XYZ file of C-alpha atoms in Angstrom:
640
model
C 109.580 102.074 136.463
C 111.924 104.697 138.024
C 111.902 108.328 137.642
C 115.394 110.180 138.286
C 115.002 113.689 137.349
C 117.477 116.299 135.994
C 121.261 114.388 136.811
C 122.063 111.813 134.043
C 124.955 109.414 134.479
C 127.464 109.011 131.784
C 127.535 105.572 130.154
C 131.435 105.784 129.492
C 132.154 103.896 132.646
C 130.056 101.423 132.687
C 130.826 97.691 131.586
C 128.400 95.572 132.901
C 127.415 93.061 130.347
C 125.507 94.466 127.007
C 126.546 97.638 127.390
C 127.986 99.462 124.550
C 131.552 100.109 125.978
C 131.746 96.105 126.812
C 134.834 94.420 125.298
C 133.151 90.999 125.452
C 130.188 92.417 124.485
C 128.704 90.359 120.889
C 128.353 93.188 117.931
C 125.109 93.800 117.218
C 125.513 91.260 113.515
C 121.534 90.457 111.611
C 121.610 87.762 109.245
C 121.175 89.851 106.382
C 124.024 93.223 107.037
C 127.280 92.727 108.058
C 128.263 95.742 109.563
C 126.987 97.073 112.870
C 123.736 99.014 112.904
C 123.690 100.908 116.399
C 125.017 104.045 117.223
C 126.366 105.285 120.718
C 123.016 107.194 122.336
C 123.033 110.635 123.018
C 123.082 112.170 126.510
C 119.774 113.140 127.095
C 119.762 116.647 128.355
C 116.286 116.150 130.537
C 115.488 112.969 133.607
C 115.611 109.287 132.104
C 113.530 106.461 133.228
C 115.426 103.238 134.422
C 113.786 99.766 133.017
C 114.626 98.055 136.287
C 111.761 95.650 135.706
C 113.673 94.008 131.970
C 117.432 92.481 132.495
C 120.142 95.048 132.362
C 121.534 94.171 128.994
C 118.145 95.585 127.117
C 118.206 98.899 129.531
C 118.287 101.633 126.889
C 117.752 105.647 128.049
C 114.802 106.978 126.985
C 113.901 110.613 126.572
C 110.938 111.462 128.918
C 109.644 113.324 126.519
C 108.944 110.522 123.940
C 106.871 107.294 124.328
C 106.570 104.539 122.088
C 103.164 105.909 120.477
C 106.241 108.493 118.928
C 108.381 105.735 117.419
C 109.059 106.462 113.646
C 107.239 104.170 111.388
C 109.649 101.439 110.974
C 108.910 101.604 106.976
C 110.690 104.512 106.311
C 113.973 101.971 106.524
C 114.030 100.452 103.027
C 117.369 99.302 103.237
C 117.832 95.241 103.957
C 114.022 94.396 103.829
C 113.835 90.687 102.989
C 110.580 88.898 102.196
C 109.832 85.816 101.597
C 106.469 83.998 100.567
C 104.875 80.701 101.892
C 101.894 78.666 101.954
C 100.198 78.361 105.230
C 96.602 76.887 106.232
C 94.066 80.284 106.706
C 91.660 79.868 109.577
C 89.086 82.535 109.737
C 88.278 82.356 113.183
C 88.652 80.019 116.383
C 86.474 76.972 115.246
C 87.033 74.410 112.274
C 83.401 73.522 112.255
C 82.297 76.954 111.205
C 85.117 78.491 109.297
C 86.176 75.788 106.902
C 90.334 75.938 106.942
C 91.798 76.234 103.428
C 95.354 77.090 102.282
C 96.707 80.162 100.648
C 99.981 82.461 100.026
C 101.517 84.461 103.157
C 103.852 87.115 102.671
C 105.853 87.883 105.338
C 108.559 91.178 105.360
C 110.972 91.636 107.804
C 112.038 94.840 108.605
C 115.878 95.204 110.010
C 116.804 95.740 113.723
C 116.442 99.774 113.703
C 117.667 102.209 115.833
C 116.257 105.796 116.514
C 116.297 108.331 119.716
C 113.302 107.167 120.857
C 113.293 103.894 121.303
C 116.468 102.252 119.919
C 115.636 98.798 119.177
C 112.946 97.474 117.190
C 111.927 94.380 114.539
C 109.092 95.212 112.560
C 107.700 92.231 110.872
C 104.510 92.737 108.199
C 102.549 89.975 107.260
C 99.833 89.664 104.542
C 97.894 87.742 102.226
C 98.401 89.369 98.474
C 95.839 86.599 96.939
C 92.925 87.998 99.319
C 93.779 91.507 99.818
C 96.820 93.239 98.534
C 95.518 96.071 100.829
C 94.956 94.425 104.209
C 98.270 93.692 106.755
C 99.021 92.896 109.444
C 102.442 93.790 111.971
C 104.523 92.629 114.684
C 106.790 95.106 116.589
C 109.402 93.172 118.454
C 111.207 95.189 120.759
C 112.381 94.132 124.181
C 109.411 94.579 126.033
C 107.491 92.403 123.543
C 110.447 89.992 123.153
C 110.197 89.174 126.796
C 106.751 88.894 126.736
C 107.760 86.191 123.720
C 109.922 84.460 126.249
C 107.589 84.266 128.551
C 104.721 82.499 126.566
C 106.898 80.240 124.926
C 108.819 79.502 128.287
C 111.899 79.461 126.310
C 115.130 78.394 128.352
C 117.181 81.358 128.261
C 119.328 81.706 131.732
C 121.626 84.779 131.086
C 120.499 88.214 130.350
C 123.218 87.920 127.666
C 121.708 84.840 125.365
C 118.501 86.622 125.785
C 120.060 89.849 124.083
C 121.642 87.570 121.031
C 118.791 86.107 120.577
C 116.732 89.085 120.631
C 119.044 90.986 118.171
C 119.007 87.902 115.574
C 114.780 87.338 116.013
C 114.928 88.459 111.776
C 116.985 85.746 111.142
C 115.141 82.802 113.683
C 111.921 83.892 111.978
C 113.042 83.228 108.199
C 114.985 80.035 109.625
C 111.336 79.007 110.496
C 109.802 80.243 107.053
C 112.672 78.130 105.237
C 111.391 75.306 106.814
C 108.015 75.858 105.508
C 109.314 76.584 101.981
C 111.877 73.546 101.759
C 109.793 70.323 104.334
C 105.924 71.431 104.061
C 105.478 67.846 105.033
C 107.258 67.994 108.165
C 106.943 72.048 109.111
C 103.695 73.647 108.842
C 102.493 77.105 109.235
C 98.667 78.099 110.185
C 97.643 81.976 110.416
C 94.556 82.415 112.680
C 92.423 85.433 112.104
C 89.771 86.749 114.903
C 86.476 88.032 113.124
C 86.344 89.842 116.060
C 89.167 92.460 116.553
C 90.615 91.240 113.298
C 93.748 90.250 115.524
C 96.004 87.379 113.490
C 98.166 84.727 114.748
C 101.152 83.098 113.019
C 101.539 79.412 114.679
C 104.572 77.399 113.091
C 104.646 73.286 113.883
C 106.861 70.483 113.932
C 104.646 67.306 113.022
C 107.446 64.881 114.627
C 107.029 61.215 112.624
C 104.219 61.958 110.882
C 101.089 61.421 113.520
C 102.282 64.208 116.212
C 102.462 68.138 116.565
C 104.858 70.187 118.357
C 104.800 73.633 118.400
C 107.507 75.765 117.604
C 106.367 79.743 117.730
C 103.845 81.814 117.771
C 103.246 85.113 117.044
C 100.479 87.705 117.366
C 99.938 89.814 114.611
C 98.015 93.571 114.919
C 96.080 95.166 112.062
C 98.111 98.058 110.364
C 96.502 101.596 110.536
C 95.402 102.841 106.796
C 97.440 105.526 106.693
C 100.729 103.379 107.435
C 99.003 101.345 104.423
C 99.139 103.687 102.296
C 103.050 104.044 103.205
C 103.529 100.638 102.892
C 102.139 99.708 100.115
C 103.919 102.880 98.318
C 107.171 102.165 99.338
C 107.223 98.182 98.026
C 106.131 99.825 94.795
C 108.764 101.985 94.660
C 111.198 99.693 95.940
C 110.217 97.047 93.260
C 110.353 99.522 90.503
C 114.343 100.303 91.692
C 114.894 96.335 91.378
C 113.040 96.252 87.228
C 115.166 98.996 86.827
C 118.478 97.668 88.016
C 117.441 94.011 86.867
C 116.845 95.564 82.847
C 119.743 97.372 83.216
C 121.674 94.697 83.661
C 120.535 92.805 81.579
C 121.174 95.408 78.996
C 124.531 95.580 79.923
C 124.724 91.880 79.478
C 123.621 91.757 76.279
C 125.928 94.560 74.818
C 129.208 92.670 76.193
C 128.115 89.611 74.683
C 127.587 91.115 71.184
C 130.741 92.523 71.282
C 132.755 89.801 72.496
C 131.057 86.938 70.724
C 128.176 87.396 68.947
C 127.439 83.957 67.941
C 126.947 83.393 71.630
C 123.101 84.880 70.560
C 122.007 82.775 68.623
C 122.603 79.972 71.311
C 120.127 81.642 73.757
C 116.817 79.652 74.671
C 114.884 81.180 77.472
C 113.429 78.747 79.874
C 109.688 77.730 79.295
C 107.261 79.376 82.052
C 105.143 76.980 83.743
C 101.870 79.970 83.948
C 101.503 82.832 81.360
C 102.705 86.495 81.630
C 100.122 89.183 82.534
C 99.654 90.805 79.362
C 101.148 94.436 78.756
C 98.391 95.563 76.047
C 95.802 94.244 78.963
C 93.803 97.573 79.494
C 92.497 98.955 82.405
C 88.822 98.937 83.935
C 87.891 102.709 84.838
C 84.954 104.146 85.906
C 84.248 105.977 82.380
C 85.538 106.894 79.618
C 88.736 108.761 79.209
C 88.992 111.962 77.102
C 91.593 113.536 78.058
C 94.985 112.729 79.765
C 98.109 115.041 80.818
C 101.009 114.992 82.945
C 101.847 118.736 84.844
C 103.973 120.059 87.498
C 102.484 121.938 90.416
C 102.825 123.003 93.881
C 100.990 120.579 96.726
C 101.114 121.403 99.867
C 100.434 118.693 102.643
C 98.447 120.012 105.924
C 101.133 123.124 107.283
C 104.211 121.850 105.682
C 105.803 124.078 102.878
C 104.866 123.441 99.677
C 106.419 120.889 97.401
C 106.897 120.580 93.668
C 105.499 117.820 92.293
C 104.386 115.853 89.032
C 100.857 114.936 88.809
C 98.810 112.943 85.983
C 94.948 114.460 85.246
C 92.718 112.509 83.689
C 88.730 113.442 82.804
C 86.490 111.111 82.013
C 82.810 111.102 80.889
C 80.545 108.606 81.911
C 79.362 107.511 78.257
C 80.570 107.144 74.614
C 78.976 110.057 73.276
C 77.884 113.812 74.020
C 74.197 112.649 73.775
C 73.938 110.398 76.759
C 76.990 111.814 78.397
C 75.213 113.361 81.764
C 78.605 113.960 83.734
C 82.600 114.233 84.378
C 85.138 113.643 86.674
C 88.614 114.154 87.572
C 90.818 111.759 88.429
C 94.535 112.910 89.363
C 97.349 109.922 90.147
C 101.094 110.366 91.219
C 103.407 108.438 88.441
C 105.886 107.896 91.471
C 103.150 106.992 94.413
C 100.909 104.127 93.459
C 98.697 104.522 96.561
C 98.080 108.506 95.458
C 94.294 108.990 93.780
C 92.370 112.143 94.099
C 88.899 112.491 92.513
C 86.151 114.806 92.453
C 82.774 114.296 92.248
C 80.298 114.150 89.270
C 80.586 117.265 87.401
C 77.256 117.683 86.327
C 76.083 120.575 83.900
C 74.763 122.288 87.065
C 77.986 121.651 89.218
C 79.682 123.118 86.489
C 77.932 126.208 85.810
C 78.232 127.015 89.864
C 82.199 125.718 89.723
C 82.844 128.575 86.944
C 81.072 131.294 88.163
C 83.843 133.618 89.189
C 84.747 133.660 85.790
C 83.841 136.569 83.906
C 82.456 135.232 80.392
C 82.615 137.573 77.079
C 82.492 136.889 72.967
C 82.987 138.511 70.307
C 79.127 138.492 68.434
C 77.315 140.483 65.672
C 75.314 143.341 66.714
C 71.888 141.569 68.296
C 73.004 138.257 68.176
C 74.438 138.508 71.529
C 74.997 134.522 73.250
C 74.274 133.510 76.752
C 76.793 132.628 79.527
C 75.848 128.891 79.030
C 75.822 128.936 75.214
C 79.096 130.920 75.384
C 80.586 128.017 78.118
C 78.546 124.575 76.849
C 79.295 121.324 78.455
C 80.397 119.155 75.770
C 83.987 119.368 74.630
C 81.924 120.203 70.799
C 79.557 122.778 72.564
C 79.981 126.610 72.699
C 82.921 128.694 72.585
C 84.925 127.397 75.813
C 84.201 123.471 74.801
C 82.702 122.822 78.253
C 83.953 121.118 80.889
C 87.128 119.891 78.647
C 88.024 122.553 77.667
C 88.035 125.015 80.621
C 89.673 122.617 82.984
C 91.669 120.788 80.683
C 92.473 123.437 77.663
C 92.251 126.281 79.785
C 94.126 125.889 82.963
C 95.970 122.212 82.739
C 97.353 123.164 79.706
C 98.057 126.672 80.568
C 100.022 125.289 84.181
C 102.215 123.088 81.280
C 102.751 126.041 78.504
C 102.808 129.041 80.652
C 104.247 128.386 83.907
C 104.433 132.350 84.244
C 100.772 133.267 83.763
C 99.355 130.257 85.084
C 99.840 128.082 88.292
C 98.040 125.117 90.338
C 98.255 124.198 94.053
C 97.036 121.475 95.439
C 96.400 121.632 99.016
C 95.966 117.946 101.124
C 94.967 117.051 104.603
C 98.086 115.106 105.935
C 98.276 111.978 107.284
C 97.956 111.886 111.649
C 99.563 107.950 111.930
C 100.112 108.098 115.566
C 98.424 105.351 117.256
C 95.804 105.828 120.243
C 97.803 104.948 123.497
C 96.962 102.152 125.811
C 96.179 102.765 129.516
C 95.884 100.687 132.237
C 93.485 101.013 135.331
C 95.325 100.690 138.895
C 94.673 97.364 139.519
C 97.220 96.726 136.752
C 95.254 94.896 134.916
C 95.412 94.536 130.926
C 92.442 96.929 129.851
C 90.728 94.537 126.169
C 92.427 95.579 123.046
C 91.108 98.759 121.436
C 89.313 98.126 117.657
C 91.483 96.839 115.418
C 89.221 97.994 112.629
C 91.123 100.850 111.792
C 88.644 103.451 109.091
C 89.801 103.985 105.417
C 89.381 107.667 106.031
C 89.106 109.560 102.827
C 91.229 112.511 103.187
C 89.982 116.003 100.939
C 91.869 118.165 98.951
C 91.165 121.205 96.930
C 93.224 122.415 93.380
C 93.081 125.777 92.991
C 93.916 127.576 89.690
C 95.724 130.941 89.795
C 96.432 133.402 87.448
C 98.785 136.405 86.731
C 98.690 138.940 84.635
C 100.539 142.012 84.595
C 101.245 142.511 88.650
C 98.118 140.822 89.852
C 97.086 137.096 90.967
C 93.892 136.102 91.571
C 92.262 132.762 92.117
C 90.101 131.607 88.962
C 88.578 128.473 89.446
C 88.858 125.469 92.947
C 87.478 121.792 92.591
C 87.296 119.975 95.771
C 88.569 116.521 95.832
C 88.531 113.037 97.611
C 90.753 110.059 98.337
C 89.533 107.512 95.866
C 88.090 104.703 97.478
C 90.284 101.729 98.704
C 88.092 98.979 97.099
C 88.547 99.926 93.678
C 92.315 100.203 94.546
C 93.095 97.032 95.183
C 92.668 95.140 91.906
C 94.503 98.302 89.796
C 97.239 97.720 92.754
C 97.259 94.232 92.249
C 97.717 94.519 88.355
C 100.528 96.929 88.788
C 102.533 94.929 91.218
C 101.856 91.818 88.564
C 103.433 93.401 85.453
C 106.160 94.421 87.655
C 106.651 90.763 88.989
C 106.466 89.133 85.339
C 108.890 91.933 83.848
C 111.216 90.680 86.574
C 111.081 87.068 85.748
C 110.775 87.848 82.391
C 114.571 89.633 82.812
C 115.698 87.298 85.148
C 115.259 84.079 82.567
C 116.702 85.891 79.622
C 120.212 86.428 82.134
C 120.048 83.011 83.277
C 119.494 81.996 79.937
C 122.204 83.872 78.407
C 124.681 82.669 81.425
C 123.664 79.109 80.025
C 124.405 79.972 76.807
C 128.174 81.629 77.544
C 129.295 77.973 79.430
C 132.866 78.245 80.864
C 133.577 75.593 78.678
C 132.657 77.194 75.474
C 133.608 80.519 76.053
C 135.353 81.102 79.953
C 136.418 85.108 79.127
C 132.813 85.899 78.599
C 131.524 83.963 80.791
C 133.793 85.351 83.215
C 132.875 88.946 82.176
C 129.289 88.177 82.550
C 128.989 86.958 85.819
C 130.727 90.109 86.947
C 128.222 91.879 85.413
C 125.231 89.891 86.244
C 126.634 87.819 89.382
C 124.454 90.031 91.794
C 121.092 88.410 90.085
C 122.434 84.802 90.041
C 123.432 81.904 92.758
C 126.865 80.582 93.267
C 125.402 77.635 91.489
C 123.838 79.850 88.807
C 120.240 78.890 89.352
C 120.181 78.277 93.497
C 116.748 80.699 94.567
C 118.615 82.245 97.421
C 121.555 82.414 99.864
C 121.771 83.561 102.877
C 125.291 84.477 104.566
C 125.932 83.260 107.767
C 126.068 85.596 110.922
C 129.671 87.087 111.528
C 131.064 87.439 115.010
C 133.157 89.954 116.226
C 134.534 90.674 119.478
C 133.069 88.336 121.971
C 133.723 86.049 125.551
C 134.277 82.789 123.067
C 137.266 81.977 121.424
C 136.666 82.161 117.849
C 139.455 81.113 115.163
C 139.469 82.407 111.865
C 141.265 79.710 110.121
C 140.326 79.390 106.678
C 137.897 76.181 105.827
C 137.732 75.099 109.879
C 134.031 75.247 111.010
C 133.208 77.191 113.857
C 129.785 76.874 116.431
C 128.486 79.718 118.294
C 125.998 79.293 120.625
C 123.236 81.075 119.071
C 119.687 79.725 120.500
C 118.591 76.996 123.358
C 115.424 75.812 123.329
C 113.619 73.466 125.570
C 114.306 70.170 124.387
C 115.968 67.258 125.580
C 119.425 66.086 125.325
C 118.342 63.275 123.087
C 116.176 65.410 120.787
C 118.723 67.744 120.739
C 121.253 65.592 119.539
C 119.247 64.440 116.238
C 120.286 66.306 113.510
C 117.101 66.973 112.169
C 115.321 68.398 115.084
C 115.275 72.378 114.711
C 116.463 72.824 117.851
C 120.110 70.785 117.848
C 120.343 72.981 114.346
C 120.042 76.522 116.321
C 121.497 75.674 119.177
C 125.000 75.959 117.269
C 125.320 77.345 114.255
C 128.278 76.544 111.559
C 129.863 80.553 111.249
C 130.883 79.173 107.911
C 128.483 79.495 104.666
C 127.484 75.728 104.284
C 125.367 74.818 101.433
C 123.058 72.948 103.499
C 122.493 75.495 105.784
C 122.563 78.989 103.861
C 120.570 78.479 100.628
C 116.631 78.740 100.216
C 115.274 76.145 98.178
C 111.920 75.974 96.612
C 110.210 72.588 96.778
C 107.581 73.415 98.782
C 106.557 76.540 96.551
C 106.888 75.564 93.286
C 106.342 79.475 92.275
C 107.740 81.604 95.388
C 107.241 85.017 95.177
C 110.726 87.943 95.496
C 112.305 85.620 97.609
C 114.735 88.282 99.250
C 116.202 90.661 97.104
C 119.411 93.117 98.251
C 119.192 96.575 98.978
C 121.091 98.189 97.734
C 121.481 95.983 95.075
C 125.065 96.826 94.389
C 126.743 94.716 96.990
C 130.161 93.322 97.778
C 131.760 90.348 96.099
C 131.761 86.845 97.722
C 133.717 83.485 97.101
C 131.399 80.799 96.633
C 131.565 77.466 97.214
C 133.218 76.825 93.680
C 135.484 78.916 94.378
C 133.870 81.459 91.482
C 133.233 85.273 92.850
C 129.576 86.333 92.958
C 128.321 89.736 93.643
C 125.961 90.047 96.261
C 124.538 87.069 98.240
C 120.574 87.290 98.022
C 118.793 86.533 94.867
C 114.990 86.953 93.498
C 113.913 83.524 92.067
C 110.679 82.896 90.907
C 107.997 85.451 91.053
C 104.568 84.316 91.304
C 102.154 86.389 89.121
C 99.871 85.208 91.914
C 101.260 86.670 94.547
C 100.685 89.820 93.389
């Protein structure tokens, strides 16, 4: 690498090939958004560091300032996220004699091709097993330092800096081609994920078994534990995201319903849902806590991460005892939970009848008593919810303050204060020799961050601080099965929706009623296939601008060189080696081509599901317009 300090060159004259200002130059198109997704860089005010050591087409300026331990998390970009789920042969470690192989569900989530000032191009692709451990993931960054390295191990035949940067911008879409061929040949196209019990490194291998007796490999891909903390991110943001798609799914289907009881009515009576091969989690299922719960409320108060300004939030509290009754009831606890953040739990400790006393003891205790019948501070107090005058630890935290934040915002007040969340990564050095230094731990803690509520009251012109609690992160064990439970009833009010709209599509035929049926698929078109129960389609990648001579005449198919691999001009030519398919692509939607099916997964999980949902309107191969062009199918209670 090459330092030039202080003068930067402008990029407006430049045109060698890649760069942004090149009229030949391919626009930047993924497989799953059609319009472009980079943005013309910034003149950086300070030096810039030349990458004369990649091809010229991935040279990008980079601020001296920032390195690529300061790259954004990737997962802040919900937009376009598809995921997909397959089944794939789990080998916990190197050997087959001592770590019996078995199979098992692999989710794998691609994250777009991003752009930010730091480092402006980057796939992030997250992998994990949701039937082991909802909590546990692993990622893959691929940027153009790691794509080359790709290149390089697979000794792929890529001769112009050029194909290397079309391939490189469409390694989302080569990746799910590769899943699809899991999901719709298992027989043929096979998938193994290889875990080291060492540095808990994984590796993704995909395979070709060619006639049945031999194996070729196809890709592979090293996989990197994912910090806790990004976890936590993670895990929050697919919640959230999934609760945006049962909301837009019931809505839907709400509207659905209400246009076909107004238009025909007798229509109803003609809808059968599908029958489900597995049963639905049940809703009135309750959960396993720690306790018992005696008391429950939902309140709004200030939190206040690390330095950053406080925010108003909305925060359940929940006390529970450890036993049925006062007499063998020895201790409490507090459990506060974010209705918007599944990953947020705070607890405190046992609240014993000591640890209460202490925890109140800035709190100046009177009652009104008969002349020599005066009460003590712990008779006045109690501990039981039934004992003394305050009703113990109920009723100070929970009928004192809690309520007193929710009825009497002016007088009373809570802040929660949190450690925040340090997610940058440890850098990697290298010695002078230049050699590759071992991987750091991949074991990356569960740290347990603290926090501390503190109660504050006002009265007259005067605050003062009452009563503090200190809390803890909850652990992550006993997260991961109330996780997984979540995500299930999520998954099975999905289906549940998405059978009742593909049953009432059956129902309203074209032939029996083609005005409603016509209404309804513009109203429920974005949660159906063109062929109105097809899993999934994927569009084909547009071309724009480029050195080929591409006609857009209606019907005629047109094949852009998209990948080369290394095989030979006979293989190439069959038509059902994987390589003659990539090497040109139809630009045309094709059914063969552009539509997920599910015969190797009887049960897939959210196939791929748009975001935002509301998308534009496509011709389908009928002829018919659908909304949108990617489609949740079956979702595996399983999976979650």
């Amino acid at each position: 690498m090459r330092h030039r300090p202080s003068t930067v060159p402008s990029l407006s004259h430049q045109q060698h090939a890649g760069s942004l200002h090149d009229p030949f130059r391919l626009s930047p198109q993924t497989y799953w958004k059609t319009e472009s997704v980079y943005n013309e860089p910034q003149p950086v005010p300070t030096g810039i560091v030349l990458q004369q050591h990649i091809e010229p087409s991935f040279s990008r300026r980079i601020d001296l300032g920032n390195s690529r331990q300061n790259v954004p998390l990737p997962a802040d970009i919900l937009q376009n996220i598809c995921s997909q789920d397959f089944n794939i042969t789990l080998r916990s470690g190197p050997s087959d004699a001592i770590f019996v192989p078995r199979k098992t569900l692999c989710r794998v989530r691609i994250h777009p091709l991003t752009t930010s000032s730091s480092f402006p191009q980057c796939h992030r692709v997250v992998l994990s097993l949701p039937l082991d451990n909802i909590l546990e993931l692993w990622q893959f960054q691929c940027d153009p330092f790691t794509f080359r390295t790709l290149v390089n191990e697979h000794s792929w035949e890529l001769s112009s800096p050029r194909e290397k940067e079309v391939v490189f911008e469409d390694f989302g879409g080569f990746l799910m081609r590769r899943i699809h061929d899991c999901v719709t040949n298992d027989a043929r196209f096979v998938a193994t994920l290889t875990i080291d019990p060492g540095c808990n490194n994984a590796c993704l291998a995909f395979e070709e078994i060619v006639h049945g007796y031999r194996t070729v490999s196809l890709l592979n891909i090293n996989f990197r534990p994912v910090p806790w903390d990004a976890v936590v991110k993670d895990i929050s943001q697919e919640y959230a995201r999934l609760k945006d798609i049962q909301s837009a799914i019931k809505s839907v289907l709400v509207e659905g319903l209400d246009l076909t009881s107004k238009q025909a009515p007798q229509v109803m009576l003609d809808v059968v849902e599908n029958v489900r091969d597995r049963p639905l989690v049940s809703w009135t299922q309750e959960e396993i806590y720690d306790g018992i719960p005696v008391y429950a409320q939902t309140i709004p108060l200030k939190m206040k991460i690390g330095n950053a300004d406080s925010q108003d939030e909305k925060l359940t509290f929940t006390i529970f005892a450890d036993a049925m009754d006062a007499s063998t009831t020895k201790s409490y606890r507090l459990l506060i939970s974010s209705p918007n953040d599944i990953m947020f739990k705070l607890e405190s400790g046992d609240i014993s009848q000591v640890e209460f006393y202490e925890l109140t003891r800035q709190l100046k205790v009177s009652h009104h008593h008969e002349v020599g019948k005066s009460k003590t501070r712990t008779e006045i107090l109690g501990f039981h919810p039934q004992d003394g005058v305050a009703g113990g630890v109920v009723g100070v935290l929970a009928r004192d303050f809690l309520s007193g934040v929710g009825d009497e915002p002016q007088r009373y007040s809570a802040e929660l204060r949190l450690e925040a969340i340090d997610a940058t990564p440890a850098p990697i050095n290298y010695n002078k020799y230049h050699e590759s230094p071992p991987r750091p731990t991949a074991f990356h803690p569960k740290r347990n961050r603290h926090a501390k509520l503190i109660f504050h009251e006002r009265v007259l012109f005067r605050t003062q601080e009452m009563l503090s609690l200190n809390l803890h992160e909850a652990d992550p064990n006993t997260l991961a099965p109330v996780i997984q439970r979540k995500f299930a009833l999520i998954a099975d009010d999905i289906r549940t929706s998405r059978h009742r709209i593909m049953a009432l599509l059956e129902a309203a035929r074209p032939r029996r009623d083609p005005s409603l049926y016509s209404s309804l698929l513009d109203t429920l078109g974005v949660w159906v296939s063109s062929s109105g129960n097809g899993p999934m389609t994927i569009p084909a990648r547009q071309s724009a601008s480029s050195r080929l001579s591409i006609s857009s005449t209606p019907g005629k198919k047109v094949r852009i060189p998209i990948w080369k691999g290394g095989s030979s001009p006979a293989r190439a030519s069959s038509p059902s080696s994987p390589t003659s398919r990539s090497i040109s692509r139809p630009a045309s939607v094709s059914k063969s081509a552009t539509q997920f099916s599910s015969l190797g997964l009887k049960d897939t999980m959210i196939s791929s599901i748009p975001q935002p949902l509301a998308t534009r309107t496509t011709t389908s191969e009928n002829g018919q317009k659908v909304k949108g062009h990617l489609y949740p199918d079956g979702i595996s209670r399983g999976g979650w």
